[in-house]
Coordinates of C-alpha atoms and ligand atoms in Angstrom, one line a residue:
V1 CA 98.8 5.7 64.4
S2 CA 95.6 4.2 65.9
P3 CA 92.9 6.4 67.6
G4 CA 91.6 6.3 70.9
I5 CA 92.2 7.1 74.5
A6 CA 93.3 4.7 77.4
R7 CA 94.8 4.7 80.9
G8 CA 97.1 2.2 82.0
K9 CA 100.0 0.8 84.0
A10 CA 103.1 0.5 81.8
F11 CA 104.2 -2.9 80.7
I12 CA 107.7 -2.5 79.1
Y13 CA 108.1 -5.3 76.6
H14 CA 111.5 -6.0 75.1
S15 CA 111.1 -8.2 72.1
S16 CA 113.5 -11.2 72.0
P17 CA 117.0 -10.3 71.2
W18 CA 117.8 -10.1 67.8
G19 CA 121.1 -10.0 66.0
S20 CA 122.9 -11.6 69.0
I21 CA 123.7 -15.2 67.7
P22 CA 126.9 -15.7 68.0
R23 CA 129.0 -17.1 65.0
S24 CA 130.4 -20.5 66.0
Q25 CA 132.5 -22.8 63.7
I26 CA 131.2 -26.4 63.1
G27 CA 133.0 -29.4 62.0
R28 CA 132.1 -30.8 58.5
E29 CA 130.3 -34.0 60.1
E30 CA 127.9 -31.4 62.1
V31 CA 126.6 -29.9 58.8
G32 CA 123.9 -32.6 58.3
A33 CA 122.5 -32.1 62.1
E34 CA 122.5 -28.5 61.7
I35 CA 120.3 -28.9 58.4
V36 CA 117.8 -31.1 60.4
R37 CA 117.6 -28.3 63.2
F38 CA 117.0 -25.9 60.7
E39 CA 114.5 -27.7 59.1
S40 CA 112.6 -28.5 62.0
A41 CA 112.8 -25.0 63.0
L42 CA 111.1 -24.0 59.6
E43 CA 108.4 -26.7 60.1
K44 CA 107.5 -25.3 63.6
S45 CA 107.6 -21.8 62.7
A46 CA 105.2 -22.9 59.9
L47 CA 103.0 -24.5 61.9
E48 CA 103.0 -21.6 64.7
L49 CA 102.1 -19.1 61.5
E50 CA 99.4 -21.3 60.1
A51 CA 97.8 -21.3 63.7
L52 CA 98.2 -17.2 64.0
E53 CA 96.7 -16.8 60.5
S54 CA 93.8 -18.8 61.1
N55 CA 93.2 -17.2 64.6
L56 CA 93.1 -13.8 63.2
K57 CA 90.9 -14.8 60.3
T58 CA 88.5 -15.9 62.9
Q59 CA 88.9 -12.3 64.7
L60 CA 89.3 -10.0 61.9
G61 CA 88.5 -11.8 58.6
D62 CA 90.5 -12.2 55.7
V63 CA 91.5 -8.9 55.7
E64 CA 94.7 -8.6 58.3
S65 CA 95.4 -12.3 58.0
G66 CA 97.4 -11.8 55.0
I67 CA 100.3 -10.8 56.8
F68 CA 100.9 -14.0 57.9
E69 CA 100.5 -15.5 54.8
A70 CA 103.2 -13.1 53.8
H71 CA 105.5 -14.6 56.4
L72 CA 104.8 -18.2 55.5
S73 CA 105.7 -17.4 51.8
L74 CA 109.2 -16.2 52.8
L75 CA 109.7 -19.4 55.1
R76 CA 108.6 -21.5 52.2
D77 CA 110.7 -19.3 49.6
P78 CA 113.2 -22.1 48.2
E79 CA 115.9 -19.3 47.5
F80 CA 115.6 -18.0 51.2
V81 CA 116.0 -21.8 52.6
R82 CA 118.9 -22.5 49.9
R83 CA 120.9 -19.5 50.9
I84 CA 120.9 -20.6 54.7
K85 CA 121.8 -23.9 53.8
Q86 CA 124.4 -22.9 51.6
R87 CA 126.0 -20.5 54.3
V88 CA 125.9 -23.6 56.9
H89 CA 127.8 -25.7 54.5
S90 CA 130.4 -23.3 52.9
D91 CA 131.3 -21.3 55.9
L92 CA 130.7 -24.1 58.2
V93 CA 128.8 -22.0 60.8
N94 CA 126.1 -22.6 63.1
V95 CA 122.6 -22.5 61.3
G96 CA 121.5 -19.6 63.6
H97 CA 124.2 -17.3 62.6
A98 CA 123.4 -18.2 58.9
V99 CA 119.8 -17.3 59.5
E100 CA 120.8 -13.9 61.0
L101 CA 123.2 -13.0 58.1
Q102 CA 120.6 -13.8 55.4
I103 CA 117.7 -11.8 57.3
Q104 CA 120.4 -8.9 57.5
D105 CA 120.9 -9.4 53.7
L106 CA 117.2 -8.9 53.0
E107 CA 117.0 -6.0 55.6
R108 CA 119.7 -3.9 53.8
A109 CA 118.3 -4.4 50.3
L110 CA 115.0 -3.1 51.7
A111 CA 116.5 -0.2 53.5
A112 CA 117.8 1.0 50.6
V113 CA 114.6 1.2 48.9
G114 CA 113.1 5.0 49.1
N115 CA 109.5 3.9 49.7
E116 CA 108.0 4.0 53.1
Y117 CA 105.8 1.3 52.8
L118 CA 108.3 -1.2 51.4
R119 CA 111.0 -0.2 54.0
E120 CA 108.4 -1.1 56.6
R121 CA 108.4 -4.4 55.2
S122 CA 111.6 -5.0 56.8
Q123 CA 109.8 -5.3 60.1
D124 CA 108.3 -8.6 58.6
I125 CA 111.5 -10.0 57.6
R126 CA 112.8 -9.3 61.1
D127 CA 109.9 -11.2 62.4
V128 CA 110.3 -14.2 60.5
G129 CA 113.9 -14.4 61.5
R130 CA 113.2 -14.1 65.0
R131 CA 110.6 -16.8 64.8
L132 CA 113.0 -19.1 63.4
L133 CA 115.8 -18.3 65.8
N134 CA 113.4 -18.8 68.7
H135 CA 113.0 -22.3 67.7
L136 CA 116.9 -22.5 66.9
S137 CA 118.1 -21.2 70.3
P138 CA 115.2 -20.3 72.7
P139 CA 115.8 -17.1 74.7
A140 CA 116.7 -18.2 78.3
D141 CA 116.6 -15.0 80.0
G142 CA 112.7 -14.4 79.9
R143 CA 113.4 -11.6 77.1
G144 CA 111.1 -11.9 74.5
A145 CA 108.3 -13.2 77.0
S146 CA 105.4 -13.1 74.8
L147 CA 102.6 -10.6 74.9
S148 CA 99.8 -13.1 75.1
S149 CA 99.6 -12.9 78.9
V150 CA 100.1 -9.4 80.4
P151 CA 98.3 -8.2 83.5
P152 CA 94.9 -6.3 82.8
G153 CA 95.2 -2.7 82.0
S154 CA 98.7 -3.0 80.6
I155 CA 99.8 -0.1 78.1
V156 CA 102.6 -1.8 76.3
I157 CA 105.7 0.2 75.8
A158 CA 108.3 -1.1 73.5
E159 CA 111.2 -0.1 71.2
E160 CA 109.4 -1.7 68.1
L161 CA 106.4 -3.9 67.8
L162 CA 106.7 -6.6 64.9
P163 CA 103.5 -8.2 63.4
S164 CA 103.5 -11.3 65.6
D165 CA 104.0 -9.5 68.8
T166 CA 100.7 -7.4 68.1
V167 CA 98.7 -10.4 66.9
E168 CA 99.7 -12.5 70.2
L169 CA 98.6 -9.4 72.3
D170 CA 96.3 -10.5 75.2
R171 CA 94.0 -8.1 73.6
P172 CA 91.4 -7.9 76.6
N173 CA 94.2 -7.0 79.1
V174 CA 96.2 -4.5 76.7
A175 CA 94.8 -0.9 76.7
A176 CA 97.1 0.7 74.3
L177 CA 100.6 0.7 72.7
V178 CA 103.4 3.2 72.6
T179 CA 106.7 2.6 70.7
A180 CA 109.8 4.3 69.7
K181 CA 109.8 3.1 66.0
G182 CA 107.1 2.1 63.6
G183 CA 105.2 4.3 61.0
G184 CA 101.4 4.4 60.4
T185 CA 101.5 2.1 57.4
S186 CA 103.3 -0.7 59.6
H187 CA 101.8 -3.8 60.2
A188 CA 101.6 -3.1 63.9
A189 CA 99.8 0.2 63.2
I190 CA 97.2 -1.4 60.6
L191 CA 96.6 -4.4 63.1
A192 CA 96.2 -2.1 66.0
R193 CA 93.6 0.2 64.0
A194 CA 91.7 -2.9 63.3
L195 CA 91.7 -4.3 66.8
G196 CA 90.9 -0.7 68.0
L197 CA 93.9 -0.4 70.1
P198 CA 94.9 3.2 70.6
Y199 CA 99.0 3.3 69.4
I200 CA 101.4 6.2 69.7
T201 CA 104.6 5.7 68.1
G202 CA 107.6 8.0 67.7
I203 CA 108.4 8.3 71.5
A204 CA 112.1 8.1 71.4
D205 CA 113.6 6.1 74.4
A206 CA 110.2 5.1 75.5
T207 CA 111.4 2.0 77.2
Q208 CA 113.8 3.8 79.2
L209 CA 111.7 7.0 80.2
I210 CA 108.9 5.0 81.4
S211 CA 109.2 2.3 84.2
P212 CA 107.4 -0.8 84.8
G213 CA 103.9 -0.1 86.7
D214 CA 104.2 3.7 86.0
T215 CA 100.6 4.9 85.4
V216 CA 100.4 5.9 81.7
L217 CA 97.9 8.2 79.9
V218 CA 97.7 7.5 76.1
N219 CA 95.7 10.3 74.4
G220 CA 95.4 9.6 70.5
E221 CA 93.3 13.0 70.2
S222 CA 95.7 15.3 71.4
E223 CA 99.0 12.7 70.3
T224 CA 100.3 12.6 73.9
V225 CA 101.6 10.1 76.2
T226 CA 101.6 11.3 79.9
V227 CA 103.5 9.4 82.5
A228 CA 102.8 9.4 86.3
P229 CA 100.0 12.4 85.9
S230 CA 99.4 14.9 88.4
T231 CA 95.9 14.8 90.0
E232 CA 94.8 17.8 87.6
Q233 CA 96.0 15.8 84.4
A234 CA 94.4 12.8 85.6
A235 CA 91.3 14.8 85.9
A236 CA 91.5 16.3 82.6
F237 CA 92.0 13.1 81.1
S238 CA 89.2 11.1 82.6
E239 CA 86.9 13.7 81.4
A240 CA 88.5 13.9 77.8
K241 CA 88.5 10.0 77.8
M242 CA 84.6 9.9 79.0
H243 CA 83.6 12.2 76.3
Y244 CA 85.6 10.1 73.6
D245 CA 84.0 6.7 74.5
E246 CA 80.8 8.1 74.7
Q247 CA 81.2 9.8 71.0
T248 CA 82.7 6.7 69.8
R249 CA 79.7 4.6 70.7
R250 CA 77.4 7.1 69.3
I251 CA 79.1 7.5 66.2
V252 CA 79.5 3.7 65.7
D253 CA 75.7 3.2 66.3
A254 CA 74.8 5.8 63.6
E255 CA 77.0 4.5 61.0
F256 CA 74.4 3.1 58.9
E257 CA 72.7 6.4 58.6
E258 CA 72.6 8.3 55.2
C259 CA 75.4 10.8 54.9
V260 CA 73.0 14.1 54.5
T261 CA 73.7 17.5 55.9
R262 CA 71.1 19.1 58.3
D263 CA 69.9 21.2 55.3
G264 CA 69.5 18.3 53.1
V265 CA 72.4 18.0 50.9
R266 CA 74.0 14.4 50.1
I267 CA 77.6 13.9 50.3
A268 CA 78.9 10.7 49.1
L269 CA 81.6 9.0 50.9
F270 CA 83.9 6.4 49.2
A271 CA 86.8 4.3 50.3
N272 CA 90.5 4.6 49.1
I273 CA 91.7 0.9 48.9
G274 CA 95.1 -0.7 48.1
R275 CA 94.3 -4.5 48.4
L276 CA 91.4 -6.8 47.4
D277 CA 90.4 -7.5 50.5
D278 CA 89.5 -3.8 51.5
C279 CA 86.7 -3.9 49.3
N280 CA 84.8 -5.6 52.1
F281 CA 85.0 -2.5 54.1
V282 CA 82.7 -0.6 51.8
K283 CA 79.7 -2.5 52.7
G284 CA 80.9 -2.7 56.5
H285 CA 81.0 1.0 56.4
Y286 CA 78.1 1.9 54.3
L287 CA 80.0 3.8 51.7
A288 CA 79.3 4.6 48.2
G289 CA 82.0 2.7 46.3
V290 CA 85.6 3.0 46.1
G291 CA 86.7 6.3 45.3
L292 CA 90.5 5.5 44.8
F293 CA 91.8 2.0 44.1
R294 CA 95.6 2.3 44.4
T295 CA 97.0 -0.5 42.0
E296 CA 100.5 -0.1 42.5
F297 CA 100.1 -1.7 46.1
L298 CA 98.9 -4.8 44.3
F299 CA 102.4 -5.6 42.6
M300 CA 104.9 -3.8 44.9
R301 CA 106.2 -7.2 45.6
E302 CA 106.1 -8.8 42.2
P303 CA 109.5 -9.9 41.1
A304 CA 108.5 -9.4 37.4
P305 CA 105.7 -7.1 35.7
P306 CA 102.3 -8.6 36.3
S307 CA 100.8 -10.3 33.6
L308 CA 97.5 -9.1 31.8
D309 CA 95.9 -11.9 33.3
K310 CA 97.0 -11.1 36.8
H311 CA 95.9 -7.5 36.4
H312 CA 92.6 -8.4 34.9
Q313 CA 92.0 -10.8 37.8
A314 CA 92.5 -8.4 40.3
Y315 CA 90.2 -5.6 38.9
S316 CA 87.7 -8.0 37.6
A317 CA 87.4 -9.5 41.1
A318 CA 87.2 -6.0 42.6
A319 CA 84.7 -4.8 40.3
R320 CA 82.4 -7.7 41.0
A321 CA 82.7 -7.8 44.7
L322 CA 81.6 -4.1 44.6
H323 CA 78.9 -4.2 41.8
P324 CA 76.6 -2.1 41.6
L325 CA 78.8 0.3 43.5
P326 CA 81.3 2.2 41.6
I327 CA 85.1 1.8 41.7
V328 CA 87.8 4.2 40.5
I329 CA 90.7 2.3 39.3
R330 CA 93.8 4.4 39.4
T331 CA 96.7 3.3 37.0
L332 CA 100.0 2.4 38.4
D333 CA 101.5 5.3 40.4
L334 CA 105.4 4.4 40.1
G335 CA 108.4 5.9 39.6
G336 CA 110.1 8.3 42.5
D337 CA 109.6 6.5 45.9
K338 CA 107.4 4.2 44.3
Q339 CA 109.4 1.5 43.0
P340 CA 108.1 -2.2 42.9
A341 CA 110.6 -5.1 43.3
F342 CA 110.0 -5.8 39.4
L343 CA 111.4 -2.2 38.3
K344 CA 114.2 -2.3 40.9
A345 CA 116.2 -4.9 39.1
R346 CA 116.9 -2.3 36.5
D347 CA 117.8 1.3 36.7
S348 CA 115.1 2.5 34.5
G349 CA 116.4 6.1 34.4
K350 CA 112.8 7.7 34.6
V351 CA 112.7 10.5 36.8
F352 CA 108.9 11.1 36.5
R353 CA 106.4 9.5 38.8
G354 CA 102.6 8.7 37.9
L355 CA 101.1 9.0 34.4
R356 CA 104.3 10.1 32.9
F357 CA 106.3 7.2 34.1
S358 CA 103.6 5.1 32.8
L359 CA 104.0 6.6 29.5
A360 CA 107.4 5.9 29.5
E361 CA 106.7 2.4 29.9
P362 CA 104.4 1.4 27.2
E363 CA 104.2 -2.2 27.7
L364 CA 103.4 -1.9 31.4
F365 CA 101.0 0.6 30.8
N366 CA 99.3 -0.9 27.8
T367 CA 98.9 -4.2 29.6
Q368 CA 97.2 -2.5 32.8
L369 CA 94.8 -0.3 30.5
R370 CA 93.8 -3.4 28.4
A371 CA 93.1 -5.3 31.9
I372 CA 91.1 -2.5 33.3
L373 CA 89.0 -1.8 30.1
R374 CA 88.3 -5.7 30.0
A375 CA 87.1 -5.5 33.7
A376 CA 85.0 -2.3 32.9
D377 CA 83.6 -3.8 29.8
Q378 CA 82.6 -6.9 31.6
H379 CA 81.0 -5.3 35.0
R380 CA 80.3 -1.6 33.8
N381 CA 81.0 -0.2 37.2
V382 CA 84.6 0.7 36.8
R383 CA 85.8 4.2 36.1
V384 CA 89.6 4.9 35.2
L385 CA 91.9 7.6 36.8
F386 CA 95.3 8.7 35.9
P387 CA 97.5 9.5 38.8
M388 CA 99.8 12.8 38.7
V389 CA 98.5 14.3 35.6
L390 CA 100.8 17.3 34.6
G391 CA 98.4 18.9 32.1
S392 CA 97.0 18.6 28.6
E393 CA 100.0 16.6 26.8
D394 CA 100.3 13.7 29.1
F395 CA 96.5 13.4 29.6
R396 CA 95.6 13.6 26.1
Q397 CA 98.3 10.9 25.4
A398 CA 97.0 8.6 28.0
I399 CA 93.5 9.0 26.7
E400 CA 94.6 8.3 23.1
T401 CA 96.3 5.2 24.4
L402 CA 93.2 4.1 26.1
Q403 CA 91.2 4.6 23.1
A404 CA 93.4 2.9 20.7
I405 CA 93.1 -0.2 23.1
G406 CA 89.7 -0.3 23.3
R407 CA 89.7 0.0 19.5
Q408 CA 91.7 -3.4 19.4
E409 CA 89.4 -4.9 22.0
Q410 CA 86.5 -3.8 20.0
I411 CA 84.9 -2.0 23.2
K412 CA 82.1 0.1 22.2
S413 CA 81.7 2.7 25.2
L414 CA 85.0 3.1 27.2
P415 CA 84.5 3.9 31.0
P416 CA 84.7 7.4 32.2
V417 CA 88.2 8.8 32.5
G418 CA 89.5 11.2 35.2
A419 CA 92.8 13.0 36.1
M420 CA 94.4 13.4 39.6
I421 CA 95.0 16.8 40.5
E422 CA 98.0 16.6 42.6
T423 CA 100.8 18.8 41.0
P424 CA 100.9 22.7 41.0
S425 CA 101.2 21.9 37.4
A426 CA 97.6 20.3 37.0
V427 CA 95.9 23.3 39.1
F428 CA 97.4 25.6 36.6
T429 CA 96.4 23.7 33.4
I430 CA 93.0 22.6 34.9
N431 CA 91.0 24.1 32.3
E432 CA 92.9 22.1 29.4
I433 CA 92.6 19.0 31.7
L434 CA 88.7 19.6 32.0
E435 CA 88.3 19.8 28.2
R436 CA 89.0 15.8 28.4
A437 CA 88.0 14.8 32.0
D438 CA 85.1 13.1 32.9
F439 CA 85.7 13.8 36.4
I440 CA 88.7 14.8 38.6
S441 CA 90.1 13.7 41.9
I442 CA 92.2 16.0 44.0
G443 CA 94.9 14.2 45.7
T444 CA 95.6 16.6 48.9
N445 CA 98.5 14.3 49.9
D446 CA 100.8 14.9 47.0
L447 CA 99.2 18.6 46.3
T448 CA 100.7 19.7 49.7
Q449 CA 104.0 18.0 49.5
F450 CA 104.7 19.5 45.9
M451 CA 103.2 22.9 46.9
L452 CA 104.8 23.3 50.4
A453 CA 108.2 21.7 49.8
A454 CA 107.3 19.2 52.4
D455 CA 108.4 15.5 52.3
R456 CA 105.1 13.6 52.8
N457 CA 106.9 10.3 54.8
A458 CA 108.9 12.4 57.0
A459 CA 108.1 11.3 60.5
G460 CA 106.4 14.0 62.6
L461 CA 104.7 16.1 59.5
N462 CA 101.3 16.3 60.2
D463 CA 100.0 16.0 56.1
E464 CA 96.4 16.7 57.1
Y465 CA 96.9 20.1 58.6
S466 CA 99.2 21.5 55.8
V467 CA 95.9 21.5 53.9
L468 CA 94.8 24.3 55.9
Q469 CA 97.6 26.4 54.3
P470 CA 95.5 29.3 52.4
S471 CA 97.4 28.5 49.4
I472 CA 96.4 25.0 49.2
L473 CA 93.0 25.8 50.1
R474 CA 92.6 28.3 47.3
A475 CA 94.1 25.8 45.0
I476 CA 91.5 23.0 45.9
A477 CA 88.9 25.9 45.3
S478 CA 90.0 27.2 42.1
V479 CA 90.1 23.5 40.8
S480 CA 86.9 22.5 42.1
E481 CA 84.9 25.6 40.8
A482 CA 86.6 25.1 37.5
A483 CA 85.2 21.5 37.5
Q484 CA 81.9 22.1 38.6
S485 CA 81.4 25.2 36.1
K486 CA 81.9 22.4 33.5
G487 CA 79.7 20.1 34.9
R488 CA 82.3 17.8 35.9
G489 CA 82.5 15.4 39.1
V490 CA 85.2 16.2 41.8
C491 CA 86.1 14.0 44.6
I492 CA 88.9 14.9 47.3
C493 CA 90.9 11.7 47.9
G494 CA 93.6 12.8 49.9
E495 CA 94.1 11.7 53.8
A496 CA 92.6 15.3 54.5
A497 CA 89.2 13.8 53.4
G498 CA 89.0 11.7 56.4
D499 CA 89.5 14.4 59.0
P500 CA 86.1 15.2 59.9
K501 CA 86.6 19.2 60.0
I502 CA 88.7 19.5 57.1
A503 CA 86.1 17.3 55.3
A504 CA 83.2 19.8 56.4
L505 CA 85.4 22.7 55.2
M506 CA 85.7 20.9 51.8
V507 CA 82.0 20.7 51.6
G508 CA 81.3 24.3 52.2
M509 CA 83.6 24.8 49.5
G510 CA 81.4 22.9 47.3
I511 CA 82.8 19.1 47.1
R512 CA 80.2 16.5 47.4
E513 CA 82.5 13.6 47.2
L514 CA 84.9 12.4 49.5
S515 CA 87.0 9.4 49.3
M516 CA 89.1 8.3 52.7
S517 CA 90.6 5.3 54.4
P518 CA 87.2 3.4 55.3
T519 CA 87.7 3.3 59.0
R520 CA 87.7 7.0 59.2
A521 CA 84.3 7.4 57.5
A522 CA 82.0 6.9 60.5
R523 CA 83.4 10.3 62.0
V524 CA 83.2 12.4 58.8
R525 CA 79.5 11.2 58.3
Y526 CA 78.6 11.9 62.1
L527 CA 79.9 15.4 61.7
L528 CA 78.5 16.0 58.4
R529 CA 75.0 15.0 59.6
R530 CA 75.1 17.8 62.1
V531 CA 75.9 20.8 60.2
C532 CA 74.2 22.9 57.4
V533 CA 76.0 23.4 54.0
A534 CA 74.9 27.1 54.5
V535 CA 77.0 27.4 57.5
L536 CA 79.7 25.6 56.1
K537 CA 79.8 27.9 52.9
K538 CA 80.2 31.0 55.2
R539 CA 83.2 29.1 57.1
A540 CA 84.8 28.3 53.9
Q541 CA 84.5 32.0 52.5
K542 CA 86.3 32.9 55.9
A543 CA 88.8 30.4 55.3
L544 CA 89.6 31.1 51.8
Q545 CA 90.3 34.8 52.6
A546 CA 92.6 33.9 55.6
K547 CA 96.0 35.1 55.4
E548 CA 97.7 32.4 57.6
A549 CA 96.8 28.5 58.4
N550 CA 95.9 29.6 62.0
S551 CA 92.9 31.6 61.0
V552 CA 91.7 28.7 58.5
K553 CA 91.8 26.6 61.8
E554 CA 89.9 29.1 63.6
A555 CA 87.2 29.0 61.0
I556 CA 86.6 25.5 61.6
H557 CA 87.8 24.6 65.4
D558 CA 84.2 24.9 66.8
L559 CA 82.3 22.5 64.5
P560 CA 80.9 19.9 66.3
D561 CA 82.9 17.1 67.0
Ligands
PEP601 C1 97.2 12.1 47.2 O1 98.1 12.2 46.8 O2 96.4 12.7 47.8 C2 96.7 10.6 47.0 C3 95.5 10.2 47.0 O3 97.4 9.4 46.2 P1 98.5 8.9 46.9 O4 98.4 8.9 48.6 O5 98.3 7.3 46.6 O6 99.7 9.5 46.6
MG602 MG1 99.2 11.1 45.2

């Protein structure tokens, strides 16, 4: 979940015990003292979090420090505090136990959510709980010893890493992370990527299989963890590492260069973002703008539907930050497994995701469109994109809604409007969609999941490579040809666009715009500057005729790294 190659000695980390605070009955006269203890633990935890947040800000800027702001807001949530105090009062239990029960309640609520991103936030809740408990009853047995001082060259092996484990890391002494639990969108993974730490997750029983002091080789490229390597394994690893480190240096040094192929074809690289802070990445990685702003992530935790003002502030701030570069704002992609807090309170009964969900929620949708139109009218660099378009009917309704709001707002020229092509339904109705679309954006993440009957959130599924199924490639090719023949822009914005060789294949298929996680752009750019479109076209022809995914891989595997 975070790239890189490292060698080191295993440091087995057991985070402090969680779920082990015994219940003890207290007398009514002890309640006051328990509450005072709780308040002091709250205070100390808040001070710690403020310090962590400001440290992280200095290290990494605003982008990642928001994690601890979220922890602080849970600590300061009056409802959270009230329920814990109430438990102590009414059940006459020790406050540690009351904290534990409250954290478990919150975790249970999150575990029931289908959305992977939200489920992983239960890590944050446990992290806050652990911090409080550490102040209420500090662990005596050395467990939970912090990761802030570990021997040099440590590979940290843990069952799970909570955000504060990662941020307290003794960065210069840690070479890599290996855990059993935790996904690619966990905060630990996000932080590891920001800190440039290789991180492999999904190694079940890692803390039992690996012993303290074992030599461990972590290879994020081959996605392997080797324990106690043989001489040959060690030699092969050293070579891979040397090659990787050298290449990384070259790639980062060349990041400011234009993204132009050897035969002079310019490819525009854009950023996929989900938070306002991510706008900083665009200039930092020399990108051409934002190709996909996933607006639903702004509001996932909101207890009430966002107001017009809230929407507008976000879009206007993003458009201003990027100006004059373009920003594609995607309307809320909700429904299915993407359920924000404000929708969970009621069973909406709506089974569709994306645009059809929005069309069935006119108040929510119209508020968002109005805010986007206002931001577009102010800043002029905004484009609108509808997710999960199914065909002519839903897309027409969306555009008509946008036009009607534009008239109400007396906006003379509407921003360009695009459709995401990420359902098989849209692939087969592309011509009708193109009659109305100014541009299209191909979402390979969902397109592969719906075409291949694969769950994109399942651990172990390598989404990027499922794009190499002949059926998916042919779908992308036919959609992109249809768009080009009508002179419409086509962008690929699924994760596949961030894989250098797959991105090159897409360029061979005629794609000139790629939108990806910003940190992946450097490698894509580096490869594209070293190849000719003429050669990529031939590879793409071969790939499009392939009968099986393996032959597609063969068509691209020898492209330069
Ligand atoms: C996609 O499906 O490829 C895409 C970019 O949209 P998201 O990942 O937000 O569903
Ligand atoms: Mg999608």
